[in-house]
PDB file of C-alpha atoms in Angstrom:
ATOM      1  CA  MET M  54     -72.132 142.622 182.524  1.00  0.00           C
ATOM      2  CA  THR M  55     -74.876 140.375 183.840  1.00  0.00           C
ATOM      3  CA  THR M  56     -77.157 138.290 181.673  1.00  0.00           C
ATOM      4  CA  THR M  57     -80.065 140.599 182.500  1.00  0.00           C
ATOM      5  CA  GLU M  58     -78.078 143.613 181.307  1.00  0.00           C
ATOM      6  CA  LEU M  59     -76.980 141.756 178.198  1.00  0.00           C
ATOM      7  CA  PHE M  60     -80.548 140.788 177.316  1.00  0.00           C
ATOM      8  CA  SER M  61     -81.701 144.346 177.839  1.00  0.00           C
ATOM      9  CA  THR M  62     -78.961 145.613 175.514  1.00  0.00           C
ATOM     10  CA  LEU M  63     -79.784 142.988 172.910  1.00  0.00           C
ATOM     11  CA  ARG M  64     -83.460 143.971 172.906  1.00  0.00           C
ATOM     12  CA  ARG M  65     -82.511 147.533 171.964  1.00  0.00           C
ATOM     13  CA  LEU M  66     -80.396 146.484 168.992  1.00  0.00           C
ATOM     14  CA  PRO M  67     -81.693 146.900 165.453  1.00  0.00           C
ATOM     15  CA  ARG M  68     -82.788 143.731 163.668  1.00  0.00           C
ATOM     16  CA  ALA M  69     -79.622 143.511 161.526  1.00  0.00           C
ATOM     17  CA  ASP M  70     -77.403 143.684 164.597  1.00  0.00           C
ATOM     18  CA  LYS M  71     -79.488 141.016 166.343  1.00  0.00           C
ATOM     19  CA  LEU M  72     -78.910 138.729 163.341  1.00  0.00           C
ATOM     20  CA  LYS M  73     -75.165 139.395 163.523  1.00  0.00           C
ATOM     21  CA  VAL M  74     -75.202 138.474 167.218  1.00  0.00           C
ATOM     22  CA  MET M  75     -77.084 135.270 166.396  1.00  0.00           C
ATOM     23  CA  GLN M  76     -74.552 134.358 163.694  1.00  0.00           C
ATOM     24  CA  PHE M  77     -71.702 135.011 166.095  1.00  0.00           C
ATOM     25  CA  LEU M  78     -73.256 132.856 168.821  1.00  0.00           C
ATOM     26  CA  ILE M  79     -74.005 129.992 166.421  1.00  0.00           C
ATOM     27  CA  ALA M  80     -70.423 130.067 165.120  1.00  0.00           C
ATOM     28  CA  GLU M  81     -69.080 130.070 168.693  1.00  0.00           C
ATOM     29  CA  ILE M  82     -71.216 127.100 169.709  1.00  0.00           C
ATOM     30  CA  ALA M  83     -70.265 125.175 166.558  1.00  0.00           C
ATOM     31  CA  ARG M  84     -66.571 125.820 167.135  1.00  0.00           C
ATOM     32  CA  GLU M  85     -66.834 124.613 170.737  1.00  0.00           C
ATOM     33  CA  GLU M  86     -68.562 121.392 169.639  1.00  0.00           C
ATOM     34  CA  GLU M  87     -66.117 120.508 166.857  1.00  0.00           C
ATOM     35  CA  PRO M  88     -64.141 117.436 167.713  1.00  0.00           C
ATOM     36  CA  ALA M  89     -60.444 118.145 167.869  1.00  0.00           C
ATOM     37  CA  LEU M  90     -58.499 115.820 165.589  1.00  0.00           C
ATOM     38  CA  GLN M  91     -55.100 114.838 166.863  1.00  0.00           C
ATOM     39  CA  SER M  92     -52.086 114.508 164.610  1.00  0.00           C
ATOM     40  CA  GLY M  93     -51.034 110.905 164.086  1.00  0.00           C
ATOM     41  CA  ALA M  94     -54.205 109.469 165.628  1.00  0.00           C
ATOM     42  CA  THR M  95     -56.239 106.782 163.868  1.00  0.00           C
ATOM     43  CA  TYR M  96     -59.952 107.341 163.371  1.00  0.00           C
ATOM     44  CA  SER M  97     -62.480 104.801 162.144  1.00  0.00           C
ATOM     45  CA  LEU M  98     -64.612 105.731 159.177  1.00  0.00           C
ATOM     46  CA  TRP M  99     -67.576 103.738 157.927  1.00  0.00           C
ATOM     47  CA  SER M 100     -67.649 102.997 154.226  1.00  0.00           C
ATOM     48  CA  PRO M 101     -70.169 101.079 152.114  1.00  0.00           C
ATOM     49  CA  LEU M 102     -67.223  99.289 150.438  1.00  0.00           C
ATOM     50  CA  ASN M 103     -67.608  95.548 150.990  1.00  0.00           C
ATOM     51  CA  SER M 104     -70.962  96.087 152.670  1.00  0.00           C
ATOM     52  CA  HIS M 105     -72.802  93.049 151.364  1.00  0.00           C
ATOM     53  CA  GLU M 106     -75.905  93.808 153.396  1.00  0.00           C
ATOM     54  CA  ALA M 107     -76.217  97.252 151.793  1.00  0.00           C
ATOM     55  CA  ALA M 108     -75.693  95.774 148.324  1.00  0.00           C
ATOM     56  CA  HIS M 109     -78.381  93.154 148.974  1.00  0.00           C
ATOM     57  CA  LYS M 110     -80.859  95.781 150.186  1.00  0.00           C
ATOM     58  CA  LEU M 111     -80.165  97.977 147.153  1.00  0.00           C
ATOM     59  CA  ALA M 112     -80.708  95.012 144.830  1.00  0.00           C
ATOM     60  CA  GLN M 113     -84.041  94.288 146.534  1.00  0.00           C
ATOM     61  CA  LEU M 114     -85.144  97.900 146.133  1.00  0.00           C
ATOM     62  CA  LEU M 115     -84.171  97.924 142.461  1.00  0.00           C
ATOM     63  CA  GLU M 116     -86.017  94.660 141.828  1.00  0.00           C
ATOM     64  CA  SER M 117     -89.178  95.901 143.537  1.00  0.00           C
ATOM     65  CA  ASP M 118     -88.998  99.166 141.585  1.00  0.00           C
ATOM     66  CA  GLN M 119     -88.611  97.278 138.288  1.00  0.00           C
ATOM     67  CA  SER M 120     -91.534  94.984 139.073  1.00  0.00           C
ATOM     68  CA  GLN M 121     -93.722  97.983 139.936  1.00  0.00           C
ATOM     69  CA  ASN M 122     -92.786  99.730 136.690  1.00  0.00           C
ATOM     70  CA  GLN M 123     -93.582  96.597 134.645  1.00  0.00           C
ATOM     71  CA  SER M 124     -97.041  96.262 136.186  1.00  0.00           C
ATOM     72  CA  ILE M 125     -97.962  99.849 135.257  1.00  0.00           C
TER      73      ILE M 125
END
């Protein structure tokens, strides 16, 4: 079946069937894009643990929020 024939067939489908086709296509695309994890492989993962820069920024935001609340 060519793409032109497929599009023609899809146009004739009822709305509910068109939605089912969309769900199917989205699931197919998502499955194709999923990274395949390999057994025994090591993967890096970012964590805020020991992130002093993030802690400093959070402290600054909390201080500025407290100072704004005190001036109200």
